[in-house]
Coordinates of C-alpha atoms in Angstrom, one line a residue:
Chain A
X1 CA -1.3 2.0 30.0
X2 CA -2.5 4.9 27.6
X3 CA -4.0 8.0 28.3
X4 CA -6.2 9.7 25.7
X5 CA -3.9 13.5 25.6
X6 CA -6.6 16.0 26.2
X7 CA -5.4 18.0 23.3
X8 CA -5.6 14.9 21.1
X9 CA -9.4 14.6 22.1
X10 CA -10.1 18.4 21.6
X11 CA -9.0 18.8 18.4
X12 CA -10.2 15.3 17.0
X13 CA -13.3 16.9 18.5
X14 CA -13.6 20.4 16.8
X15 CA -12.0 17.8 13.5
X16 CA -16.0 16.5 14.0
X17 CA -17.4 19.0 14.4
X18 CA -15.7 21.2 12.1
X19 CA -16.8 18.1 9.4
X20 CA -19.8 18.3 10.0
X21 CA -20.5 22.0 9.7
X22 CA -19.1 21.1 6.2
X23 CA -21.4 18.0 5.7
X24 CA -24.4 20.6 6.2
X25 CA -23.0 23.1 3.9
X26 CA -22.4 20.9 1.2
X27 CA -26.5 18.9 1.6
X28 CA -27.8 22.6 2.2
X29 CA -26.2 24.1 -1.3
X30 CA -26.9 21.4 -3.5
X31 CA -29.3 22.8 -6.3
X32 CA -32.8 21.3 -5.4
X33 CA -34.6 22.4 -8.6
X34 CA -33.8 22.4 -12.6
X35 CA -33.9 26.2 -11.8
X36 CA -31.1 26.2 -9.9
X37 CA -28.7 23.9 -12.2
X38 CA -30.1 26.2 -14.7
X39 CA -28.4 29.5 -13.3
X40 CA -25.4 27.7 -12.5
X41 CA -24.8 26.9 -15.9
X42 CA -25.7 29.6 -17.3
X43 CA -22.7 31.0 -14.6
X44 CA -20.1 28.9 -16.5
X45 CA -19.3 29.4 -20.0
X46 CA -20.8 28.0 -22.8
X47 CA -19.4 25.3 -25.0
X48 CA -18.8 23.5 -21.8
X49 CA -22.3 22.5 -22.1
X50 CA -22.8 20.7 -25.5
X51 CA -19.5 18.3 -24.0
X52 CA -21.3 17.1 -20.6
X53 CA -24.4 15.9 -22.5
X54 CA -21.9 13.7 -24.3
X55 CA -19.8 11.9 -21.9
X56 CA -21.1 10.5 -18.6
X57 CA -23.9 8.6 -18.3
X58 CA -24.1 6.3 -21.5
X59 CA -27.3 5.2 -21.1
X60 CA -28.5 9.2 -21.8
X61 CA -25.7 10.6 -24.1
X62 CA -27.3 8.9 -27.0
X63 CA -30.2 10.8 -27.7
X64 CA -28.4 14.0 -27.6
X65 CA -28.3 14.5 -31.2
X66 CA -31.9 13.5 -32.8
X67 CA -34.0 15.2 -30.3
X68 CA -35.2 18.1 -30.2
X69 CA -32.5 21.1 -28.8
X70 CA -35.2 22.4 -25.5
X71 CA -35.3 18.6 -24.9
X72 CA -31.8 18.2 -24.8
X73 CA -31.3 20.9 -23.6
X74 CA -34.0 19.8 -20.2
X75 CA -32.1 16.2 -20.2
X76 CA -29.1 18.0 -19.9
X77 CA -30.5 19.9 -17.0
X78 CA -31.8 17.1 -15.4
X79 CA -28.8 15.3 -15.5
X80 CA -26.3 18.0 -13.9
X81 CA -29.1 18.4 -11.2
X82 CA -28.7 14.8 -10.0
X83 CA -24.6 15.0 -10.6
X84 CA -24.8 18.2 -7.9
X85 CA -27.5 16.2 -5.8
X86 CA -24.9 13.5 -5.5
X87 CA -22.4 15.8 -4.8
X88 CA -22.6 15.8 -1.3
X89 CA -23.5 12.4 -0.5
X90 CA -20.5 11.2 -2.6
X91 CA -18.1 13.5 -0.8
X92 CA -19.7 11.7 2.2
X93 CA -20.0 8.6 1.1
X94 CA -15.9 8.2 -0.2
X95 CA -14.6 9.6 3.1
X96 CA -16.9 7.0 4.7
X97 CA -15.6 3.6 3.0
X98 CA -12.8 5.3 3.2
X99 CA -11.8 5.1 7.0
X100 CA -13.6 2.2 7.4
X101 CA -11.7 0.2 4.8
X102 CA -8.4 1.9 6.5
X103 CA -9.4 -0.2 9.9
X104 CA -10.2 -3.1 7.5
X105 CA -7.0 -3.4 5.7
X106 CA -5.5 -3.1 9.3
X107 CA -7.9 -5.9 10.3
X108 CA -6.7 -7.9 7.2
X109 CA -2.7 -7.4 8.3
X110 CA -3.5 -8.3 11.9
X111 CA -4.6 -11.5 10.4
X112 CA -2.2 -12.0 8.3
X113 CA 0.6 -11.7 11.3
X114 CA -1.4 -13.8 13.7
X115 CA -2.1 -16.9 10.4
X116 CA 2.3 -16.2 9.7
X117 CA 3.1 -16.4 13.1
X118 CA 5.0 -13.4 12.7
X119 CA 7.6 -12.6 15.0
X120 CA 8.1 -9.2 15.1
X121 CA 4.4 -8.2 15.0
X122 CA 3.0 -9.1 18.3
X123 CA 4.3 -5.9 19.8
X124 CA 2.0 -3.8 17.3
X125 CA -0.8 -6.0 18.0
X126 CA -2.9 -3.9 20.5
X127 CA -1.7 -0.4 18.0
X128 CA -3.8 -3.0 15.2
X129 CA -6.1 -3.6 17.3
X130 CA -7.0 -0.2 18.2
X131 CA -7.3 0.8 14.5
X132 CA -9.8 -1.9 14.2
X133 CA -12.4 -0.4 17.2
X134 CA -13.1 2.0 14.1
X135 CA -14.5 -0.9 12.1
X136 CA -17.8 -1.1 13.9
X137 CA -18.4 2.6 14.1
X138 CA -17.3 3.1 10.5
X139 CA -19.0 0.1 9.5
X140 CA -23.2 1.4 11.1
X141 CA -22.3 4.9 9.6
X142 CA -21.6 3.1 6.1
X143 CA -24.6 0.3 6.0
X144 CA -26.8 3.2 7.1
X145 CA -26.0 5.0 3.6
X146 CA -26.4 2.0 1.9
X147 CA -29.4 1.6 3.3
X148 CA -30.4 5.4 2.5
X149 CA -29.6 4.9 -1.1
X150 CA -31.3 1.6 -1.2
X151 CA -34.4 4.8 0.1
X152 CA -33.4 6.5 -3.3
X153 CA -32.5 9.3 -1.2
X154 CA -29.4 9.7 -4.0
X155 CA -28.7 8.9 -6.8
X156 CA -25.6 7.2 -6.8
X157 CA -26.6 4.0 -7.5
X158 CA -27.8 4.6 -10.4
X159 CA -29.3 0.5 -11.3
X160 CA -31.3 1.6 -7.8
X161 CA -33.4 3.9 -10.1
X162 CA -36.6 3.7 -10.3
X163 CA -37.9 1.4 -13.9
X164 CA -34.5 0.6 -14.9
X165 CA -35.1 -2.8 -14.8
X166 CA -39.0 -2.3 -16.3
X167 CA -38.8 -2.6 -20.1
X168 CA -42.3 -0.2 -20.1
X169 CA -40.0 2.6 -18.6
X170 CA -38.9 4.9 -20.0
X171 CA -35.6 4.5 -18.3
X172 CA -35.3 1.3 -18.6
X173 CA -32.2 -0.2 -19.1
X174 CA -31.8 -4.2 -20.5
X175 CA -28.1 -4.3 -19.5
X176 CA -29.1 -3.3 -15.7
X177 CA -32.5 -5.6 -16.1
X178 CA -29.6 -8.4 -17.1
X179 CA -28.1 -7.9 -13.6
X180 CA -30.5 -7.3 -11.9
X181 CA -30.0 -10.5 -10.4
X182 CA -27.5 -9.4 -8.7
X183 CA -27.9 -6.1 -8.2
X184 CA -31.2 -5.4 -6.4
X185 CA -31.7 -3.5 -3.2
X186 CA -32.6 -6.7 -1.1
X187 CA -29.8 -8.6 -2.2
X188 CA -27.5 -5.5 -1.7
X189 CA -28.8 -4.8 1.7
X190 CA -28.0 -8.9 2.9
X191 CA -24.6 -9.0 1.1
X192 CA -23.1 -5.9 2.8
X193 CA -24.9 -7.2 6.1
X194 CA -23.3 -10.6 5.5
X195 CA -19.3 -8.7 4.9
X196 CA -19.7 -6.1 7.7
X197 CA -20.7 -8.6 10.1
X198 CA -18.1 -11.3 8.9
X199 CA -15.4 -8.6 9.4
X200 CA -16.9 -7.4 13.0
X201 CA -17.1 -11.1 14.5
X202 CA -13.8 -11.6 13.8
X203 CA -12.6 -7.9 14.9
X204 CA -14.8 -9.2 18.1
X205 CA -13.2 -12.7 19.0
X206 CA -9.7 -11.6 18.4
X207 CA -9.7 -8.9 20.3
X208 CA -11.5 -10.7 23.2
X209 CA -9.2 -13.5 22.8
X210 CA -6.3 -11.1 23.1
X211 CA -7.2 -9.4 26.0
X212 CA -8.0 -13.4 27.8
X213 CA -4.8 -14.1 26.6
X214 CA -3.3 -11.0 28.6
X215 CA -4.0 -13.5 32.0
X216 CA -4.2 -17.0 30.4
X217 CA -1.8 -19.9 32.1
X218 CA -1.5 -21.3 28.7
X219 CA -1.7 -20.5 24.4
X220 CA -4.9 -21.7 23.9
X221 CA -6.5 -18.3 23.2
X222 CA -3.7 -17.3 20.9
X223 CA -4.5 -20.7 19.3
X224 CA -7.7 -19.9 19.2
X225 CA -6.5 -16.7 17.8
X226 CA -4.7 -18.4 14.6
X227 CA -7.4 -20.7 13.8
X228 CA -10.0 -17.9 14.2
X229 CA -7.5 -15.3 11.6
X230 CA -6.9 -18.6 8.8
X231 CA -10.6 -18.4 8.6
X232 CA -11.0 -15.1 8.3
X233 CA -8.7 -14.8 5.8
X234 CA -10.0 -17.5 3.5
X235 CA -13.4 -15.5 4.1
X236 CA -12.1 -11.8 3.7
X237 CA -10.7 -12.6 0.2
X238 CA -14.0 -13.9 -1.2
X239 CA -16.0 -10.8 1.3
X240 CA -13.5 -8.0 0.2
X241 CA -14.0 -9.2 -4.3
X242 CA -17.8 -9.0 -3.3
X243 CA -17.8 -5.8 -1.1
X244 CA -15.6 -4.4 -4.2
X245 CA -18.2 -4.8 -6.9
X246 CA -21.2 -3.7 -4.5
X247 CA -20.2 -0.9 -3.3
X248 CA -17.7 0.7 -6.2
X249 CA -17.6 -1.5 -9.1
X250 CA -21.8 -1.1 -9.1
X251 CA -21.7 2.2 -9.3
X252 CA -21.0 2.4 -12.9
X253 CA -23.0 -0.6 -13.6
X254 CA -21.6 -0.5 -16.9
X255 CA -19.0 -1.3 -16.7
X256 CA -17.0 -4.7 -14.9
X257 CA -13.3 -5.7 -14.5
X258 CA -11.9 -8.2 -13.0
X259 CA -9.3 -7.4 -10.9
X260 CA -11.0 -4.7 -9.6
X261 CA -11.3 -6.7 -6.3
X262 CA -7.7 -6.7 -6.0
X263 CA -6.7 -3.8 -6.4
X264 CA -9.8 -1.7 -4.6
X265 CA -7.7 -4.4 -1.8
X266 CA -4.1 -3.5 -2.4
X267 CA -5.5 0.3 -1.7
X268 CA -7.0 0.0 1.5
X269 CA -4.5 -2.6 2.5
X270 CA -1.5 -0.2 2.2
X271 CA -3.6 2.8 3.3
X272 CA -3.5 0.5 6.7
X273 CA 0.0 -0.4 7.1
X274 CA 0.1 3.2 6.8
X275 CA -1.7 4.4 9.4
X276 CA 0.2 1.2 11.4
X277 CA 3.2 3.0 10.9
X278 CA 2.0 6.6 11.7
X279 CA 0.2 5.8 15.0
X280 CA 2.9 3.8 15.9
X281 CA 5.7 6.9 15.4
X282 CA 2.8 8.9 17.4
X283 CA 2.6 6.7 20.7
X284 CA 6.7 5.9 20.4
X285 CA 7.3 10.0 20.1
X286 CA 4.9 10.8 23.1
X287 CA 7.1 7.2 24.9
X288 CA 4.1 5.0 25.0
X289 CA 5.5 2.1 23.3
X290 CA 9.1 2.1 24.7
X291 CA 10.2 -1.6 23.3
X292 CA 9.2 -0.5 19.3
X293 CA 12.5 -0.2 18.0
X294 CA 13.6 1.4 14.1
X295 CA 13.6 -1.7 13.2
X296 CA 9.6 -2.1 13.6
X297 CA 9.1 1.2 11.9
X298 CA 11.7 0.1 9.1
X299 CA 9.5 -3.2 8.6
X300 CA 6.4 -1.5 8.3
X301 CA 8.0 1.2 6.3
X302 CA 9.2 -2.3 3.6
X303 CA 5.6 -3.1 3.7
X304 CA 4.3 0.4 2.8
X305 CA 7.0 0.5 -0.1
X306 CA 6.0 -3.0 -1.1
X307 CA 2.3 -2.6 -1.3
X308 CA 2.3 0.7 -2.9
X309 CA 4.1 -0.7 -6.3
X310 CA 2.1 -4.1 -5.6
X311 CA -1.1 -1.5 -5.7
X312 CA 0.5 0.4 -9.0
X313 CA 1.3 -2.8 -10.7
X314 CA -2.5 -3.5 -10.4
X315 CA -3.7 -0.1 -11.4
X316 CA -1.4 -0.3 -14.1
X317 CA -3.0 -4.0 -15.1
X318 CA -6.2 -2.9 -14.8
X319 CA -5.6 1.0 -17.0
X320 CA -3.3 -0.9 -19.7
X321 CA -5.3 -3.9 -20.6
X322 CA -7.8 -2.1 -21.2
X323 CA -6.2 0.9 -23.2
X324 CA -4.9 -1.8 -25.6
X325 CA -7.2 -3.9 -26.3
X326 CA -9.6 -0.4 -26.5
X327 CA -13.2 -2.2 -26.3
X328 CA -15.5 0.7 -26.0
X329 CA -17.9 -1.2 -23.7
X330 CA -14.9 -1.3 -21.0
X331 CA -12.8 1.6 -22.2
X332 CA -15.6 4.8 -21.6
X333 CA -14.7 4.2 -17.3
X334 CA -10.6 5.6 -18.1
X335 CA -12.2 8.2 -20.9
X336 CA -14.0 9.5 -18.3
X337 CA -11.7 9.3 -15.5
X338 CA -8.8 10.8 -18.3
X339 CA -11.0 13.7 -19.8
X340 CA -12.7 15.1 -16.3
X341 CA -10.6 13.9 -13.9
X342 CA -7.2 13.8 -15.0
X343 CA -5.1 15.6 -12.0
X344 CA -6.8 13.4 -9.6
X345 CA -6.1 10.1 -12.3
X346 CA -2.9 10.6 -13.2
X347 CA -1.7 13.0 -9.7
X348 CA -2.9 9.6 -7.2
X349 CA 0.0 7.8 -9.4
X350 CA 2.8 10.3 -8.2
X351 CA 1.2 10.3 -5.3
X352 CA 1.1 6.4 -4.2
X353 CA 3.5 5.4 -6.5
X354 CA 6.7 7.6 -7.5
X355 CA 6.6 9.7 -3.9
X356 CA 7.3 6.1 -2.6
X357 CA 9.4 5.0 -4.6
X358 CA 12.1 7.5 -4.8
X359 CA 11.5 8.1 -0.7
X360 CA 11.5 4.6 0.5
X361 CA 13.9 2.5 -1.3
X362 CA 16.3 4.2 0.1
X363 CA 16.8 1.7 3.5
X364 CA 18.3 4.4 6.1
X365 CA 15.2 6.9 5.2
X366 CA 13.0 3.7 6.7
X367 CA 14.6 4.0 9.8
X368 CA 13.9 8.1 10.2
X369 CA 10.4 8.7 11.6
X370 CA 9.8 11.9 9.6
X371 CA 10.3 10.1 6.3
X372 CA 7.7 8.2 7.0
X373 CA 5.2 10.2 8.3
X374 CA 5.9 12.5 5.7
X375 CA 5.8 9.3 3.2
X376 CA 2.7 8.4 4.4
X377 CA 0.2 11.5 4.4
X378 CA 1.3 11.5 0.9
X379 CA 0.5 7.5 0.9
X380 CA -3.0 8.5 2.4
X381 CA -3.7 11.6 0.5
X382 CA -3.2 9.8 -2.5
X383 CA -5.5 6.3 -1.8
X384 CA -8.3 8.4 -0.8
X385 CA -7.9 10.0 -4.2
X386 CA -7.7 6.8 -5.7
X387 CA -11.1 5.9 -3.8
X388 CA -12.4 9.3 -5.3
X389 CA -11.6 8.8 -8.3
X390 CA -13.1 5.1 -8.2
X391 CA -16.5 7.2 -7.1
X392 CA -16.8 10.1 -8.4
X393 CA -16.8 9.6 -11.8
X394 CA -19.9 7.9 -11.5
X395 CA -21.6 9.6 -9.5
X396 CA -21.0 13.6 -10.3
X397 CA -19.9 12.8 -13.7
X398 CA -17.5 16.3 -15.0
X399 CA -19.3 18.1 -11.8
X400 CA -16.4 17.1 -9.3
X401 CA -14.6 19.7 -7.2
X402 CA -12.5 19.4 -4.0
X403 CA -14.7 21.6 -2.0
X404 CA -16.5 22.3 1.7
X405 CA -18.3 19.0 0.9
X406 CA -15.4 16.8 0.3
X407 CA -12.8 18.2 2.8
X408 CA -15.4 18.8 5.7
X409 CA -16.5 15.1 4.9
X410 CA -13.1 14.0 5.6
X411 CA -12.3 15.9 8.5
X412 CA -15.5 14.0 10.5
X413 CA -14.1 11.0 9.5
X414 CA -10.9 11.6 10.6
X415 CA -11.9 13.4 13.5
X416 CA -14.6 10.4 14.5
X417 CA -11.8 8.1 13.9
X418 CA -8.9 9.8 16.2
X419 CA -11.7 9.2 18.6
X420 CA -12.6 5.9 18.2
X421 CA -9.3 4.9 18.0
X422 CA -7.5 6.6 21.0
X423 CA -10.0 5.7 23.0
X424 CA -9.8 1.7 22.0
X425 CA -6.1 2.2 23.1
X426 CA -6.9 2.9 26.3
X427 CA -8.6 0.2 26.9
X428 CA -5.5 -2.1 27.3
X429 CA -2.1 -2.5 27.8
X430 CA -0.7 -1.2 24.6
X431 CA 1.6 -4.9 25.0
X432 CA 0.4 -7.1 25.2
X433 CA 1.6 -9.9 28.6
X434 CA 0.6 -13.3 27.1
X435 CA 1.4 -13.5 23.2
X436 CA 3.6 -16.2 23.2
X437 CA 5.8 -14.3 19.8
X438 CA 5.9 -11.2 22.3
X439 CA 9.4 -11.2 23.4
X440 CA 10.8 -12.4 20.1
X441 CA 8.8 -9.0 19.2
X442 CA 10.4 -6.7 21.6
X443 CA 13.7 -7.9 20.7
X444 CA 13.2 -7.7 17.2
X445 CA 16.3 -5.8 15.4
X446 CA 16.7 -5.9 12.1
Chain B
X1 CA 59.7 -6.8 6.9
X2 CA 58.3 -10.5 7.2
X3 CA 55.8 -11.5 5.8
X4 CA 54.2 -13.5 8.9
X5 CA 50.6 -13.6 9.6
X6 CA 49.3 -15.8 12.7
X7 CA 46.3 -18.3 11.6
X8 CA 43.7 -18.2 14.5
X9 CA 41.3 -20.9 14.2
X10 CA 38.1 -21.9 15.8
X11 CA 34.9 -24.2 15.4
X12 CA 32.4 -21.9 17.1
X13 CA 30.7 -19.0 15.5
X14 CA 30.1 -17.6 18.6
X15 CA 33.8 -18.0 20.1
X16 CA 34.4 -16.4 16.3
X17 CA 32.4 -12.9 17.0
X18 CA 33.8 -13.1 21.1
X19 CA 37.5 -13.3 19.4
X20 CA 37.2 -10.7 16.5
X21 CA 35.8 -8.2 19.4
X22 CA 38.8 -9.0 21.6
X23 CA 41.2 -9.2 18.9
X24 CA 39.1 -5.7 17.9
X25 CA 39.5 -4.6 21.2
X26 CA 43.1 -5.1 21.5
X27 CA 44.1 -3.3 18.2
X28 CA 45.2 -6.1 16.4
X29 CA 45.0 -5.5 12.7
X30 CA 42.3 -8.3 11.2
X31 CA 43.4 -9.0 7.8
X32 CA 40.6 -11.9 6.6
X33 CA 38.6 -14.0 8.4
X34 CA 37.5 -17.1 6.7
X35 CA 34.2 -19.0 7.7
X36 CA 32.3 -21.3 5.6
X37 CA 28.4 -19.7 5.8
X38 CA 27.4 -16.2 6.5
X39 CA 28.1 -15.3 10.3
X40 CA 25.5 -12.8 11.3
X41 CA 27.0 -9.4 12.1
X42 CA 30.6 -10.4 11.6
X43 CA 31.1 -8.0 9.2
X44 CA 29.4 -5.0 12.2
X45 CA 32.2 -6.9 14.8
X46 CA 35.0 -6.9 12.1
X47 CA 34.3 -3.0 11.4
X48 CA 33.7 -3.0 7.8
X49 CA 32.8 -0.5 5.8
X50 CA 28.5 -1.2 4.3
X51 CA 28.5 -2.2 1.2
X52 CA 27.2 0.4 -1.5
X53 CA 26.3 -2.0 -3.9
X54 CA 22.6 -1.3 -3.8
X55 CA 23.9 2.0 -4.9
X56 CA 25.4 0.9 -7.5
X57 CA 22.0 -1.2 -9.0
X58 CA 19.9 1.6 -8.8
X59 CA 22.1 3.6 -10.5
X60 CA 22.2 0.9 -13.5
X61 CA 18.4 0.7 -13.5
X62 CA 18.0 4.2 -14.0
X63 CA 20.5 3.8 -17.1
X64 CA 19.3 0.7 -18.3
X65 CA 15.4 2.6 -17.8
X66 CA 16.9 5.6 -19.9
X67 CA 18.6 3.0 -22.5
X68 CA 15.2 1.4 -22.9
X69 CA 13.6 4.3 -23.0
X70 CA 15.5 6.0 -25.9
X71 CA 15.3 2.6 -28.0
X72 CA 11.4 2.9 -28.1
X73 CA 10.8 6.1 -28.5
X74 CA 13.9 6.8 -31.4
X75 CA 12.0 2.7 -33.3
X76 CA 8.3 3.1 -32.6
X77 CA 8.1 7.1 -32.7
X78 CA 10.8 8.8 -34.2
X79 CA 12.1 6.2 -37.1
X80 CA 9.0 4.6 -38.2
X81 CA 6.1 5.6 -36.5
X82 CA 3.8 3.3 -38.5
X83 CA 0.1 2.7 -37.6
X84 CA 0.2 -0.6 -35.7
X85 CA -3.3 -1.8 -35.2
X86 CA -4.4 1.8 -34.2
X87 CA -2.2 2.7 -32.1
X88 CA -1.0 6.2 -31.5
X89 CA 2.8 5.8 -32.0
X90 CA 2.5 10.4 -32.8
X91 CA 4.3 11.3 -29.4
X92 CA 6.2 8.8 -26.6
X93 CA 3.8 9.3 -24.1
X94 CA 0.7 8.5 -25.9
X95 CA 1.9 5.3 -26.6
X96 CA 3.6 4.9 -23.1
X97 CA 1.5 2.0 -22.0
X98 CA 2.5 -0.3 -24.3
X99 CA 6.4 0.2 -23.8
X100 CA 6.0 0.1 -19.8
X101 CA 6.7 -3.8 -19.4
X102 CA 9.8 -3.2 -22.5
X103 CA 10.9 -0.2 -19.7
X104 CA 10.3 -2.0 -16.3
X105 CA 12.4 -5.1 -17.7
X106 CA 15.4 -3.5 -19.1
X107 CA 15.3 -1.8 -15.4
X108 CA 15.2 -4.8 -13.9
X109 CA 17.8 -6.6 -16.3
X110 CA 20.0 -3.5 -16.1
X111 CA 20.1 -3.6 -12.3
X112 CA 20.0 -7.1 -11.7
X113 CA 22.8 -7.9 -13.9
X114 CA 24.9 -5.2 -13.8
X115 CA 25.0 -5.7 -9.9
X116 CA 25.9 -9.3 -9.9
X117 CA 29.3 -8.2 -12.8
X118 CA 30.0 -5.7 -9.7
X119 CA 29.9 -7.7 -7.7
X120 CA 32.4 -10.2 -9.5
X121 CA 34.7 -7.2 -10.2
X122 CA 34.6 -6.1 -7.2
X123 CA 35.0 -9.3 -5.2
X124 CA 38.0 -11.2 -8.0
X125 CA 35.6 -13.6 -8.6
X126 CA 36.0 -15.3 -12.2
X127 CA 35.8 -18.5 -13.5
X128 CA 39.4 -20.4 -13.2
X129 CA 40.4 -18.2 -10.2
X130 CA 42.5 -19.3 -8.2
X131 CA 40.9 -20.3 -5.2
X132 CA 42.6 -18.5 -1.8
X133 CA 41.8 -21.6 1.1
X134 CA 44.1 -20.8 3.4
X135 CA 43.1 -24.3 5.0
X136 CA 40.5 -26.2 3.5
X137 CA 38.3 -27.1 6.6
X138 CA 37.3 -23.4 6.5
X139 CA 34.9 -24.3 3.5
X140 CA 33.0 -26.7 5.7
X141 CA 33.5 -26.1 9.5
X142 CA 36.4 -24.6 10.8
X143 CA 36.2 -20.4 11.3
X144 CA 39.4 -18.9 10.4
X145 CA 41.3 -15.0 12.1
X146 CA 44.3 -14.5 10.0
X147 CA 46.3 -11.5 12.0
X148 CA 49.6 -10.3 10.8
X149 CA 52.4 -10.2 12.7
X150 CA 55.1 -7.7 13.8
X151 CA 57.9 -8.7 15.5
X152 CA 54.8 -9.9 18.3
X153 CA 54.7 -13.0 17.3
X154 CA 55.1 -14.4 20.7
X155 CA 52.3 -12.1 22.4
X156 CA 50.5 -12.9 19.6
X157 CA 50.5 -16.7 20.2
X158 CA 49.1 -17.0 23.4
X159 CA 46.6 -14.2 22.8
X160 CA 44.4 -16.1 20.6
X161 CA 44.9 -18.8 22.6
X162 CA 43.1 -17.5 25.6
X163 CA 40.5 -16.7 22.8
X164 CA 39.8 -20.2 22.6
X165 CA 41.2 -21.1 19.1
X166 CA 41.3 -25.2 18.8
X167 CA 44.5 -23.8 16.9
X168 CA 46.9 -20.9 16.3
X169 CA 49.2 -21.4 13.6
X170 CA 52.2 -18.9 12.7
X171 CA 52.1 -19.0 8.6
X172 CA 55.1 -17.2 6.2
X173 CA 53.1 -15.7 3.7
X174 CA 54.8 -15.6 0.4

């Protein structure tokens, strides 16, 4: 049995407290009125102004030229006010969805290992179950954020704005109105609840069967889990795709991409595998997983390497197809990102592709714990930036900055993640007895 | 100097593995082992050095990447920077996404083919090569270990008989 070291517990609590303070500062310091925005803008350099009015939200930008200068200025200030008010919300949202999706990625990996009857991984199942325990608290917080967005507490989802579907309103947006059959708050929340319930139910029952298998005479619970995993994987692929449209793509409601769901999947799948590898290495270094050998680590590292490249393949496929054809309605997505998010946009490519490619290609390196921890840290940070790039340009535009609200949100959710995951790891033996493939897994050697 | 060798023939890969370990422990130098299929762990038991073909392949890949990058940069950017469908041919990086499929395939092509050719050269394999098969059964269901004889013929024969060999032959090699 694993005991949660008091040091790590204190560390996670400190992270949560500091993170909560950071989140609080973010909300407190966000401007409330247009006057405050005027002040912030006048502190900025000029020339910056005109550019802002043009990019970002296509709905507003059209006006800039013909309307009277004062009107344009007023509209611009209001636009920036919304962006700055979105900032603490988006910072919270990015960290919240990122950590929740890590546990979803691990859940998918777990289901794949079960359904594929993998012989090497059963020894890591309890670690994976520990990580997926974050899914329940993570999804509750996330769902609350979605409900608050639906209650107009923030302007992250522009399609939720008032009057966008009303032809008589000055905020009327024909494109969004045409999508309102899918993009409306009620359906959005019902769908979100369905996805989260499906994932959490699989997590709950697979964990329960896994524990029950330990004291079982036969393999009935294992077989149940096998069928459950296969069913879950089918449902997961559907819900995952729709989840990515709802929670991420709908932030840019004028834009759409067909392979977006897989792209999001690859991003959190590799993060999940990395989390498994890093927590396994941590537990092993503390002497809790004696039978985990370098071959298990090697296999995880191969997955990290392979899925990193898979992510890059999807990133590039999405980028290159849109860049090549350069259709105005699609390409704005990348134009805003390259213009306003140049460093994060290309920096994540280095962190998520070039670095893992060069460091994890070597077989000997894939067996060294410190290499895995180093590569894993870079990959996890890189995929946080990936989610940041997917979400922030739509909500805060060029007003982005990785400051107190962002780091605070990361710290808070990291602390919560560590706390929940390591608490769950103490609840059951780290090596299950009943799994029929366990003996093979213990002697796995590559 | 005699060029006699012992051919110890086995019909089970487990027995062969044990025999290889015993032979190594007795400090007899194994010239060669012939098997009908890859025996997992045999190279380790024989103490063979790990292959470096993956390193060679990585370098070939880099070569391919460099060649294809230089090629397309010369053709599309330097030699005749035409406007083809509005693609920006002003600098390499501006039109790079369009070149990536070529650069990728070039890397894989070089890494794969040069590695295979390296393998053929290092293992001395070519179409009209004379097969070096000491016993036809080794391609079907028998395993053969070849050990050089240095005036210790009788000792070696009895040693290999004890390792479970189904047949031990002393052969004059040319």
